[in-house]
CSV table of C-alpha atoms in Angstrom, one decimal:
chain,number,residue,atom,x,y,z
J,1,MET,CA,-4.1,-6.1,11.4
J,2,ASN,CA,-6.2,-8.2,13.7
J,3,PHE,CA,-7.9,-11.1,12.1
J,4,GLN,CA,-10.7,-12.7,14.2
J,5,SER,CA,-12.7,-15.8,13.5
J,6,SER,CA,-16.1,-16.5,14.9
J,7,ARG,CA,-14.5,-19.5,16.7
J,8,ARG,CA,-11.1,-18.8,18.2
J,9,ARG,CA,-9.5,-22.1,17.6
J,10,GLY,CA,-5.7,-22.6,17.8
J,11,GLU,CA,-5.4,-18.9,18.7
J,12,ASP,CA,-2.0,-19.4,20.4
J,13,GLY,CA,-0.6,-21.2,17.4
J,14,ILE,CA,-1.4,-18.9,14.5
J,15,ALA,CA,-1.8,-15.5,16.2
J,16,VAL,CA,1.8,-15.4,17.4
J,17,VAL,CA,3.1,-16.2,14.0
J,18,ILE,CA,0.8,-13.7,12.2
J,19,ASP,CA,1.5,-10.9,14.7
J,20,PHE,CA,5.3,-11.4,14.4
J,21,LEU,CA,5.3,-11.5,10.7
J,22,LEU,CA,3.1,-8.4,10.3
J,23,SER,CA,4.8,-6.4,12.9
J,24,ASN,CA,8.2,-6.9,11.3
J,25,ALA,CA,7.1,-7.2,7.6
J,26,GLN,CA,7.8,-3.7,6.3
J,27,LEU,CA,11.2,-3.4,8.2
J,28,VAL,CA,12.5,-6.7,6.8
J,29,LEU,CA,10.7,-7.3,3.5
J,30,GLY,CA,10.0,-3.8,2.0
J,31,VAL,CA,7.1,-3.0,-0.3
J,32,GLY,CA,6.9,-6.2,-2.3
J,33,GLY,CA,7.6,-8.6,0.6
J,34,ALA,CA,5.3,-7.0,3.1
J,35,ALA,CA,2.6,-6.7,0.6
J,36,VAL,CA,2.7,-10.3,-0.5
J,37,LEU,CA,2.9,-11.3,3.1
J,38,GLY,CA,-0.3,-9.4,3.6
J,39,ILE,CA,-1.9,-11.3,0.8
J,40,ALA,CA,-0.7,-14.7,2.3
J,41,THR,CA,-2.0,-13.8,5.7
J,42,LEU,CA,-5.4,-12.9,4.2
J,43,ALA,CA,-5.4,-16.3,2.4
J,44,VAL,CA,-4.7,-18.1,5.7
J,45,LYS,CA,-7.4,-16.1,7.4
J,46,ARG,CA,-9.9,-17.3,4.7
J,47,LEU,CA,-8.6,-20.9,5.3
J,48,ILE,CA,-9.3,-20.6,9.0
J,49,GLU,CA,-12.8,-19.2,8.5
J,50,ARG,CA,-13.8,-21.7,5.9
J,51,ALA,CA,-12.4,-24.6,7.9
J,52,GLY,CA,-14.1,-23.4,11.0
J,53,ARG,CA,-17.5,-23.3,9.2
J,54,ALA,CA,-17.1,-26.7,7.7
J,55,ALA,CA,-19.3,-29.4,9.2
J,56,ASP,CA,-17.1,-32.5,8.6
J,57,ASP,CA,-13.5,-33.5,7.8
J,58,GLU,CA,-14.2,-33.9,4.1
J,59,LYS,CA,-15.4,-30.3,3.9
J,60,VAL,CA,-12.5,-29.1,5.9
J,61,GLU,CA,-10.1,-30.7,3.3
J,62,GLN,CA,-12.0,-29.2,0.5
J,63,LYS,CA,-11.9,-25.7,2.0
J,64,ILE,CA,-8.3,-25.9,2.8
J,65,ALA,CA,-7.5,-26.8,-0.9
J,66,GLU,CA,-9.5,-23.8,-2.0
J,67,SER,CA,-7.7,-21.5,0.3
J,68,TRP,CA,-4.2,-22.8,-0.7
J,69,GLU,CA,-5.1,-22.0,-4.3
J,70,GLU,CA,-5.2,-18.3,-3.3
J,71,LEU,CA,-1.7,-18.5,-2.1
J,72,SER,CA,-0.5,-18.8,-5.6
J,73,LEU,CA,-0.3,-15.1,-5.6
J,74,VAL,CA,2.7,-15.3,-3.4
J,75,SER,CA,4.8,-17.6,-5.6
J,76,ALA,CA,3.9,-15.5,-8.6
J,77,SER,CA,5.6,-12.4,-7.4
J,78,PRO,CA,9.0,-11.8,-9.2
J,79,THR,CA,9.9,-9.2,-6.6
J,80,LEU,CA,9.8,-11.8,-3.8
J,81,ILE,CA,11.9,-14.3,-5.9
J,82,LYS,CA,14.5,-11.7,-6.5
J,83,LYS,CA,14.7,-10.8,-2.8
J,84,GLY,CA,14.9,-14.5,-1.8
J,85,ILE,CA,12.2,-14.3,0.8
J,86,GLU,CA,9.5,-16.4,-0.8
J,87,GLY,CA,10.5,-19.5,1.1
J,88,VAL,CA,10.5,-17.6,4.4
J,89,VAL,CA,7.0,-16.4,3.8
J,90,MET,CA,5.6,-19.7,2.7
J,91,LYS,CA,7.4,-21.5,5.4
J,92,HIS,CA,5.8,-19.5,8.2
J,93,VAL,CA,2.4,-19.5,6.6
J,94,ALA,CA,2.5,-23.2,6.1
J,95,MET,CA,3.6,-23.9,9.7
J,96,ALA,CA,0.8,-21.7,10.9
J,97,ALA,CA,-1.7,-23.5,8.7
J,98,ARG,CA,-0.6,-26.9,9.8
J,99,GLN,CA,-0.9,-26.0,13.4
J,100,GLN,CA,-4.3,-24.5,12.8
J,101,LYS,CA,-5.4,-27.8,11.0
J,102,ALA,CA,-4.1,-29.9,13.9
J,103,ASP,CA,-6.0,-27.8,16.4
J,104,LEU,CA,-9.2,-28.0,14.3
J,105,SER,CA,-9.0,-31.9,14.2
J,106,GLN,CA,-8.7,-32.0,18.1
J,107,GLN,CA,-11.7,-29.9,18.6
J,108,PRO,CA,-14.9,-31.8,19.9
J,109,GLN,CA,-17.8,-31.8,17.6
J,110,THR,CA,-20.2,-30.8,20.3
J,111,SER,CA,-21.7,-27.3,19.9
J,112,SER,CA,-19.9,-24.7,21.9
J,113,PRO,CA,-21.9,-22.5,24.3
J,114,GLU,CA,-23.3,-19.4,22.7
J,115,VAL,CA,-21.7,-16.1,23.5
J,116,PRO,CA,-24.2,-13.3,23.9
J,117,SER,CA,-23.6,-10.5,21.4
J,118,LYS,CA,-25.3,-7.3,20.5
J,119,PRO,CA,-28.0,-7.7,17.8
J,120,GLU,CA,-26.9,-4.6,16.0
J,121,SER,CA,-23.2,-5.7,15.7
J,122,LYS,CA,-24.4,-9.2,14.5
J,123,SER,CA,-26.7,-7.6,11.9
J,124,LYS,CA,-24.1,-5.3,10.6
J,125,LYS,CA,-21.5,-8.1,10.1
J,126,LEU,CA,-24.1,-10.1,8.3
J,127,GLN,CA,-25.0,-7.2,6.1
J,128,LEU,CA,-21.3,-6.6,5.2
J,129,CYS,CA,-20.9,-10.3,4.3
J,130,VAL,CA,-24.1,-10.3,2.1
J,131,LEU,CA,-23.3,-7.2,0.1
J,132,SER,CA,-21.4,-7.5,-3.1
J,133,LEU,CA,-18.4,-5.2,-3.8
J,134,GLN,CA,-20.6,-3.2,-6.2
J,135,GLU,CA,-23.2,-2.7,-3.5
J,136,ARG,CA,-20.5,-1.9,-0.9
J,137,LEU,CA,-19.0,0.8,-3.2
J,138,GLN,CA,-22.4,2.5,-3.8
J,139,GLN,CA,-23.1,2.3,0.0
J,140,TYR,CA,-19.7,3.8,0.7
J,141,TYR,CA,-20.2,6.5,-1.8
J,142,HIS,CA,-23.5,7.7,-0.3
J,143,THR,CA,-22.5,7.3,3.4
J,144,ARG,CA,-18.9,8.4,3.4
J,145,ALA,CA,-17.8,10.1,0.2
J,146,ALA,CA,-20.7,12.2,-1.0
J,147,LEU,CA,-21.7,15.4,0.8
J,148,SER,CA,-25.2,16.4,1.6
J,149,PRO,CA,-26.6,19.3,-0.4
J,150,ASP,CA,-27.3,21.3,2.7
J,151,GLU,CA,-23.7,21.0,3.9
J,152,VAL,CA,-22.4,22.2,0.5
J,153,ARG,CA,-24.8,25.1,0.4
J,154,ARG,CA,-23.8,26.2,3.9
J,155,ALA,CA,-20.1,26.1,3.1
J,156,GLN,CA,-20.6,27.8,-0.2
J,157,SER,CA,-22.7,30.5,1.5
J,158,LEU,CA,-20.0,31.2,4.1
J,159,ALA,CA,-17.3,31.3,1.4
J,160,VAL,CA,-19.2,33.7,-0.6
J,161,ASP,CA,-19.8,36.0,2.4
J,162,ILE,CA,-16.0,36.1,3.1
J,163,CYS,CA,-15.3,36.7,-0.6
J,164,THR,CA,-17.7,39.7,-0.5
J,165,GLU,CA,-16.1,41.1,2.7
J,166,ILE,CA,-12.5,40.8,1.3
J,167,GLN,CA,-13.3,42.2,-2.1
J,168,GLY,CA,-15.1,45.2,-0.5
J,169,PHE,CA,-12.2,45.8,1.8
J,170,LEU,CA,-9.7,45.8,-1.1
J,171,HIS,CA,-11.8,48.2,-3.1
J,172,SER,CA,-11.9,50.6,-0.2
J,173,ARG,CA,-8.4,50.2,1.0
J,174,LEU,CA,-6.5,49.7,-2.2
J,175,PRO,CA,-8.7,51.2,-4.9
J,176,ASP,CA,-5.9,51.4,-7.5
J,177,MET,CA,-5.1,47.7,-7.4
J,178,PRO,CA,-6.3,46.2,-10.6
J,179,LEU,CA,-8.2,43.1,-9.7
J,180,GLY,CA,-10.9,41.1,-11.4
J,181,GLU,CA,-14.1,39.8,-9.8
J,182,MET,CA,-13.3,37.3,-7.1
J,183,SER,CA,-15.1,34.0,-7.1
J,184,LEU,CA,-15.3,30.6,-5.7
J,185,GLY,CA,-13.3,27.7,-7.2
J,186,GLY,CA,-12.0,24.2,-6.6
J,187,SER,CA,-13.6,20.9,-5.6
J,188,LEU,CA,-16.4,22.4,-3.4
J,189,VAL,CA,-17.8,24.2,-6.5
J,190,ASP,CA,-17.1,21.3,-9.0
J,191,ASP,CA,-18.8,18.6,-6.8
J,192,LEU,CA,-15.6,16.8,-6.2
J,193,GLN,CA,-15.2,17.4,-2.5
J,194,VAL,CA,-15.6,14.3,-0.3
J,195,VAL,CA,-16.1,13.3,3.4
J,196,SER,CA,-16.9,16.9,4.7
J,197,ALA,CA,-17.2,20.4,3.2
J,198,ASP,CA,-14.2,21.7,5.2
J,199,HIS,CA,-12.3,23.8,2.5
J,200,ALA,CA,-12.9,26.2,-0.3
J,201,CYS,CA,-10.9,28.4,-2.7
J,202,LEU,CA,-11.4,32.1,-3.4
J,203,LEU,CA,-9.8,33.0,-6.7
J,204,MET,CA,-8.4,36.5,-6.9
J,205,PRO,CA,-7.6,37.3,-10.5
J,206,LEU,CA,-4.8,39.9,-11.0
J,207,GLN,CA,-5.2,42.1,-14.1
J,208,LEU,CA,-2.0,42.6,-16.1
J,209,GLU,CA,-1.5,44.8,-19.1
J,210,ALA,CA,-1.1,42.5,-22.1
J,211,SER,CA,1.6,44.8,-23.7
J,212,LEU,CA,3.7,44.9,-20.5
J,213,TRP,CA,3.8,41.4,-19.3
J,214,ARG,CA,4.5,37.9,-20.8
J,215,LEU,CA,3.8,34.6,-19.4
J,216,ILE,CA,6.8,32.2,-19.8
J,217,PRO,CA,6.3,28.4,-19.7
J,218,GLY,CA,8.3,26.6,-17.1
J,219,GLU,CA,10.3,24.6,-19.8
J,220,GLU,CA,11.6,27.9,-21.2
J,221,THR,CA,12.9,29.2,-17.9
J,222,LEU,CA,16.1,28.5,-16.1
J,223,LEU,CA,14.1,26.4,-13.7
J,224,THR,CA,13.1,24.0,-16.5
J,225,HIS,CA,10.2,22.8,-14.3
J,226,PRO,CA,6.9,22.4,-16.3
J,227,LEU,CA,4.8,23.7,-13.4
J,228,HIS,CA,7.0,26.7,-12.5
J,229,TRP,CA,6.1,29.5,-14.8
J,230,MET,CA,7.5,33.0,-14.8
J,231,VAL,CA,5.9,36.4,-15.6
J,232,ARG,CA,8.4,38.7,-17.3
J,233,ARG,CA,8.1,42.5,-17.5
J,234,VAL,CA,8.6,43.4,-21.2
J,235,ASN,CA,8.8,46.6,-23.5
J,236,VAL,CA,10.6,48.5,-20.7
J,237,GLU,CA,12.3,50.7,-23.3
J,238,TYR,CA,8.9,52.0,-24.4
J,239,PHE,CA,7.0,51.7,-21.2
J,240,PRO,CA,9.3,52.3,-18.3
J,241,ARG,CA,8.9,50.7,-14.9
J,242,GLY,CA,6.3,52.4,-12.8
J,243,LEU,CA,3.5,52.5,-15.5
J,244,SER,CA,2.1,49.3,-14.2
J,245,TYR,CA,0.7,48.9,-10.7
J,246,TRP,CA,2.5,45.5,-10.4
J,247,ASP,CA,5.9,47.0,-11.2
J,248,ARG,CA,6.4,47.5,-7.5
J,249,TYR,CA,6.5,43.7,-7.0
J,250,LEU,CA,9.2,43.0,-9.6
J,251,VAL,CA,12.3,40.9,-8.5
J,252,GLY,CA,15.0,40.7,-11.2
J,253,GLY,CA,12.7,41.8,-14.0
J,254,TYR,CA,10.0,39.2,-13.1
J,255,LEU,CA,6.7,39.6,-11.2
J,256,SER,CA,7.3,37.8,-7.8
J,257,SER,CA,4.5,35.6,-6.6
J,258,GLU,CA,6.0,35.7,-3.1
J,259,ALA,CA,6.0,39.4,-3.0
J,260,VAL,CA,2.3,39.5,-4.1
J,261,VAL,CA,1.4,37.1,-1.4
J,262,ASN,CA,3.4,39.0,1.3
J,263,MET,CA,1.7,42.2,0.3
J,264,LEU,CA,-1.8,40.6,0.6
J,265,SER,CA,-0.9,39.0,3.9
J,266,LYS,CA,-0.1,42.4,5.4
J,267,SER,CA,-2.9,44.4,3.8
J,268,VAL,CA,-5.7,41.9,4.2
J,269,MET,CA,-4.9,39.1,6.6
J,270,GLU,CA,-3.2,41.4,9.2
J,271,THR,CA,-5.3,44.5,8.7
J,272,ILE,CA,-9.0,43.6,8.1
J,273,ASN,CA,-11.4,43.8,11.0
J,274,TRP,CA,-12.1,40.1,11.5
J,275,PRO,CA,-14.1,40.5,14.8
J,276,SER,CA,-16.4,42.8,12.9
J,277,ILE,CA,-16.9,40.1,10.2
J,278,SER,CA,-17.3,37.4,12.9
J,279,SER,CA,-20.2,39.5,14.4
J,280,THR,CA,-21.8,40.0,11.0
J,281,LEU,CA,-21.7,36.4,9.9
J,282,ASP,CA,-22.4,35.1,13.5
J,283,CYS,CA,-19.5,32.8,13.5
J,284,LEU,CA,-15.8,32.9,14.4
J,285,VAL,CA,-13.6,34.2,11.5
J,286,ARG,CA,-9.9,34.4,11.9
J,287,PRO,CA,-6.9,34.4,9.7
J,288,VAL,CA,-4.4,31.5,9.7
J,289,LEU,CA,-1.1,33.3,10.2
J,290,GLY,CA,2.5,32.1,10.1
J,291,GLY,CA,2.3,30.0,6.9
J,292,PRO,CA,3.2,30.7,3.3
J,293,ASP,CA,-0.4,30.6,2.1
J,294,LEU,CA,-3.3,32.9,2.6
J,295,ARG,CA,-6.0,31.2,4.6
J,296,VAL,CA,-9.1,32.0,6.8
J,297,GLU,CA,-10.6,29.7,9.3
J,298,ILE,CA,-14.4,29.9,9.8
J,299,ARG,CA,-15.8,28.1,12.9
J,300,PRO,CA,-19.5,28.0,13.6
J,301,GLY,CA,-20.5,29.8,16.8
J,302,SER,CA,-19.5,33.2,18.2
J,303,GLU,CA,-16.1,34.5,19.3
J,304,ASP,CA,-16.8,33.4,22.9
J,305,GLY,CA,-16.3,29.8,21.8
J,306,ALA,CA,-19.8,28.6,21.3
J,307,GLY,CA,-20.0,25.9,18.6
J,308,SER,CA,-16.2,25.6,18.6
J,309,SER,CA,-16.4,21.8,18.5
J,310,ASP,CA,-18.1,21.9,15.0
J,311,GLN,CA,-16.2,21.3,11.9
J,312,PRO,CA,-14.3,24.4,10.7
J,313,LEU,CA,-14.2,25.6,7.3
J,314,PHE,CA,-10.9,26.8,5.8
J,315,ILE,CA,-10.9,29.2,2.9
J,316,SER,CA,-7.7,29.6,0.8
J,317,ILE,CA,-7.2,32.9,-1.1
J,318,LEU,CA,-5.4,32.2,-4.3
J,319,PRO,CA,-4.0,35.3,-6.3
J,320,MET,CA,-4.1,34.1,-10.0
J,321,LEU,CA,-3.2,35.0,-13.5
J,322,ARG,CA,-5.3,33.9,-16.4
J,323,LYS,CA,-4.4,34.0,-20.1
J,324,GLU,CA,-6.7,31.9,-22.4
J,325,ASP,CA,-6.7,28.4,-20.9
J,326,VAL,CA,-3.6,29.0,-18.8
J,327,VAL,CA,-4.1,29.5,-15.0
J,328,LEU,CA,-1.2,30.5,-12.8
J,329,THR,CA,-1.4,30.8,-9.0
J,330,ALA,CA,0.7,32.5,-6.4
J,331,GLN,CA,1.5,29.6,-4.1
J,332,PRO,CA,4.9,29.9,-2.6
J,333,GLU,CA,4.4,26.6,-0.6
J,334,LEU,CA,4.5,24.8,-4.1
J,335,THR,CA,7.2,26.9,-5.8
J,336,SER,CA,9.7,27.6,-3.0
J,337,PRO,CA,12.5,28.5,-3.0
J,338,TRP,CA,12.0,30.3,-6.3
J,339,VAL,CA,10.4,33.7,-5.3
J,340,ASN,CA,9.6,34.6,-9.0
J,341,ALA,CA,7.9,31.3,-9.9
J,342,TRP,CA,4.1,31.0,-10.4
J,343,HIS,CA,2.4,27.6,-10.2
J,344,LEU,CA,0.7,26.3,-13.3
J,345,SER,CA,-2.6,24.8,-12.2
J,346,LEU,CA,-3.6,21.7,-14.1
J,347,TYR,CA,-6.8,21.3,-12.1
J,348,PRO,CA,-9.0,23.2,-14.6
J,349,TRP,CA,-7.7,21.0,-17.5
J,350,GLU,CA,-8.1,17.7,-15.5
J,351,ASN,CA,-11.6,18.6,-14.3
J,352,GLN,CA,-12.7,19.6,-17.8
J,353,ARG,CA,-11.3,16.3,-19.3
J,354,LEU,CA,-13.1,14.2,-16.7
J,355,THR,CA,-16.3,16.1,-17.4
J,356,GLN,CA,-16.0,15.7,-21.1
J,357,LEU,CA,-15.4,12.0,-20.9
J,358,ASP,CA,-18.3,11.4,-18.6
J,359,SER,CA,-20.6,13.5,-20.7
J,360,ALA,CA,-19.6,11.6,-23.9
J,361,ASP,CA,-20.4,8.1,-22.6
J,362,ALA,CA,-22.5,8.8,-19.5
J,363,GLY,CA,-19.6,7.3,-17.4
J,364,HIS,CA,-18.9,7.4,-13.7
J,365,ARG,CA,-15.3,8.5,-13.7
J,366,ARG,CA,-16.0,11.4,-11.3
J,367,HIS,CA,-18.0,9.0,-9.2
J,368,THR,CA,-15.1,6.6,-9.1
J,369,LEU,CA,-12.7,9.5,-8.3
J,370,LYS,CA,-14.8,10.7,-5.3
J,371,ILE,CA,-14.8,7.1,-3.9
J,372,LEU,CA,-10.9,6.9,-4.3
J,373,LYS,CA,-10.5,10.3,-2.7
J,374,ALA,CA,-12.6,9.4,0.3
J,375,VAL,CA,-10.8,6.0,0.7
J,376,CYS,CA,-7.4,7.8,0.7
J,377,ARG,CA,-8.5,10.5,3.0
J,378,LEU,CA,-10.0,8.2,5.6
J,379,ASN,CA,-7.1,5.6,5.5
J,380,PRO,CA,-4.0,6.8,7.4
J,381,SER,CA,-1.7,4.8,5.2
J,382,LEU,CA,-3.1,6.4,2.0
J,383,ARG,CA,-3.7,9.9,3.2
J,384,LEU,CA,-0.8,11.4,1.3
J,385,LEU,CA,-2.3,10.4,-2.0
J,386,GLY,CA,-4.1,13.7,-2.9
J,387,ALA,CA,-6.6,14.5,-5.6
J,388,ALA,CA,-4.0,15.1,-8.3
J,389,PRO,CA,-2.5,11.6,-8.5
J,390,LEU,CA,-5.9,9.9,-8.3
J,391,THR,CA,-7.4,12.1,-11.0
J,392,ASN,CA,-4.5,11.5,-13.3
J,393,LEU,CA,-4.7,7.8,-12.5
J,394,ILE,CA,-8.3,7.7,-13.9
J,395,LEU,CA,-7.4,9.9,-16.9
J,396,HIS,CA,-4.6,7.4,-17.8
J,397,LEU,CA,-6.8,4.4,-17.3
J,398,SER,CA,-9.6,6.1,-19.4
J,399,ASP,CA,-7.2,5.9,-22.4
J,400,SER,CA,-7.3,2.1,-22.3
J,401,GLU,CA,-10.7,1.4,-20.7
J,402,SER,CA,-13.9,2.7,-22.4
J,403,ASP,CA,-16.5,1.1,-20.1
J,404,TRP,CA,-17.1,3.4,-17.1
J,405,SER,CA,-20.8,2.6,-16.6
J,406,GLU,CA,-22.3,2.2,-13.2
J,407,ILE,CA,-22.4,-1.6,-13.5
J,408,SER,CA,-18.6,-1.6,-14.0
J,409,LEU,CA,-17.9,0.4,-10.9
J,410,ASP,CA,-16.4,-2.5,-9.0
J,411,VAL,CA,-14.2,-3.6,-11.9
J,412,ARG,CA,-12.8,-0.1,-12.4
J,413,PHE,CA,-12.2,0.3,-8.6
J,414,GLN,CA,-10.2,-3.0,-8.4
J,415,GLN,CA,-8.3,-2.0,-11.6
J,416,CYS,CA,-7.5,1.4,-10.1
J,417,ILE,CA,-6.0,-0.3,-7.1
J,418,THR,CA,-3.9,-2.6,-9.3
J,419,GLU,CA,-2.7,0.3,-11.5
J,420,LEU,CA,-1.8,2.3,-8.5
J,421,ILE,CA,0.3,-0.5,-7.1
J,422,GLY,CA,2.2,-0.5,-10.5
J,423,TYR,CA,2.9,3.2,-10.2
J,424,LEU,CA,4.1,2.9,-6.7
J,425,GLU,CA,6.5,0.1,-7.7
J,426,GLN,CA,7.8,2.3,-10.5
J,427,GLY,CA,8.0,5.3,-8.2
J,428,ALA,CA,6.4,7.4,-10.8
J,429,LEU,CA,2.9,8.5,-11.9
J,430,HIS,CA,3.3,11.0,-14.7
J,431,SER,CA,0.8,13.9,-15.1
J,432,TYR,CA,-1.6,13.3,-18.0
J,433,PHE,CA,-1.1,16.8,-19.4
J,434,LYS,CA,2.5,17.3,-18.4
J,435,PRO,CA,4.3,13.9,-18.6
J,436,ALA,CA,7.5,15.3,-17.3
J,437,VAL,CA,5.9,15.9,-14.0
J,438,ASN,CA,6.0,13.0,-11.5
J,439,LEU,CA,3.1,13.2,-9.1
J,440,LEU,CA,4.7,10.8,-6.7
J,441,SER,CA,8.0,12.5,-6.4
J,442,GLY,CA,7.2,14.1,-3.0
J,443,LEU,CA,6.7,10.7,-1.3
J,444,SER,CA,9.4,9.1,0.8
J,445,GLU,CA,10.4,5.4,0.5
J,446,ASP,CA,8.7,4.7,3.8
J,447,GLN,CA,5.5,6.3,2.7
J,448,VAL,CA,5.5,4.3,-0.5
J,449,ASP,CA,6.1,1.2,1.6
J,450,GLN,CA,3.0,1.9,3.7
J,451,MET,CA,0.8,2.6,0.7
J,452,GLY,CA,2.0,-0.4,-1.2
J,453,PHE,CA,1.4,-2.7,1.8
J,454,MET,CA,-2.2,-1.5,2.2
J,455,LEU,CA,-3.0,-1.6,-1.5
J,456,TYR,CA,-1.5,-5.1,-2.0
J,457,CYS,CA,-3.8,-6.4,0.9
J,458,ALA,CA,-6.7,-4.7,-0.9
J,459,VAL,CA,-6.0,-6.8,-4.1
J,460,SER,CA,-7.6,-9.8,-2.6
J,461,GLU,CA,-9.8,-8.1,-0.1
J,462,PRO,CA,-10.8,-4.7,-1.5
J,463,GLU,CA,-13.5,-4.3,1.2
J,464,ILE,CA,-10.8,-3.4,3.7
J,465,LEU,CA,-10.5,0.0,2.0
J,466,LEU,CA,-14.3,0.5,2.6
J,467,ILE,CA,-14.4,0.1,6.3
C-alpha cells in the first residue's frame, strides 16, 4: 500500500514506519493483526489528510480527534488482545501520528508553489471523492463487471458453432454413442459472467438406461463426500454386461467418469480436424491438451497468427448425467483421485434459488453477486474466491436480510465484506444446499491471510476494492 497526501509533509517520519509495519505485518501478526494494522494505517492516513486540509491549529486538533476515534476499531479486536500485539500496533501508530503532528506545526503558513498536474488526473480524483459508495458501486458494475451485449452475443455464437461441429463429428464418427442434444450452459448463458466473456460450457448429456443404472448419493458411498456421487451398474443378473453402450467404461461395477473423459479426449480432442474448423469459423481453434479436462481455445484471427493478441475464448466440454433435478458432471480435476466419482453440480440449484429470490422481491442479489465476482477476479489477493463461495455467501445472507433493493446495494455490499471476514476467520463457509461441504477448504493459511488483510482494510475503506 502506498498512501499519498496532496501535501507530503513529514514524509520521512511516517512513511518509514508505515512501510515497515505493512511489509512485515502478515509475517508477524497473521490475519487478525495484519488486518487491524491495515485499519489503523488507514485511520492515520485520514488523520494526515484531514490535518493537511485544515486552515488553522483549532481545526487541526478537531480533525485529529475525529481520526483517533476511528482507531477504536483496533482496541475492539479480541484477536489482537489474545495475541498481545495491540500495544505494539498502537505504539507505532501513535509515534507516527505525533511525528506527523510535529511536522505539521513547523510548516509555514505561506502557500506552497503549485505543482503542475494533468487535468484528467485531477478531475478523476475529484470525481472519486465526490461519488458516494452507492454511486461508485453502480459505476463499477457498468464499467467493470457487466458485459456488453455484443461481446456476449459474439462469445455465444462462437460456442454454438463449436457445439454444432463437435456434435456433428460425434454423430458421424460414433453413431452408436447414446448422447442427448448438446447445449450451452453456465454463467455466459445465465448472465452471471463478469469482466470479459472469455469462457463457456458445452453440456454433453449422456443417455443411460434407467433400468440398468443407479445414481448413488455421495453420502451413501464409501467416499462419504456429498459432492462425489457414483453411478452403479444394476440388474446384471437379468441384463448382463454388454447390453449398454456405457458398459465398456465400467471400473469395479461403476461407470468411470475418468474413463469417459479419456475416451472423449482421444476420439474428439485428438482426432477432430481443428484446422478445418478454424478455416470455417475464420478464427484459430485448437484443443487444450495435457490437462484432466476437455477444453477448446478459440482465438480471433486466422491460423497464421492474425488477431492473436485478442482475448481468447475457452470452451469447456462437460459430459453430464441428469436425473430429475440432479446434475452430475465428469470432472476428474474435481473428483481425483477417485476414478469412479461424478461431481454433483450445485450450480443449477444455486442459480435457480437466486433467480427465485430476486423475482419474488425485485431484489438485486444477482447484481451484487456480479460486483463481488468482478472485485475478486480483478484483485490478486481475492482471486481464489470463485463464484461458488460468493454465491453461497449471498444465499446465506438472504436468509437474514430481506431488503435487497437497489437503494440498499451499498449496505449489502459492506455487509458481504463483513460476513466474508467472519467466514475466513472460522475457516469455513458451508454450502447452502450441502452444509457438510466447506467451500473454503481448498485455501491455504497464507491465502486466507492475504484475503483477510485485504477485506479488513476494506471495512473502513470499501472503495479500495473498486479501483
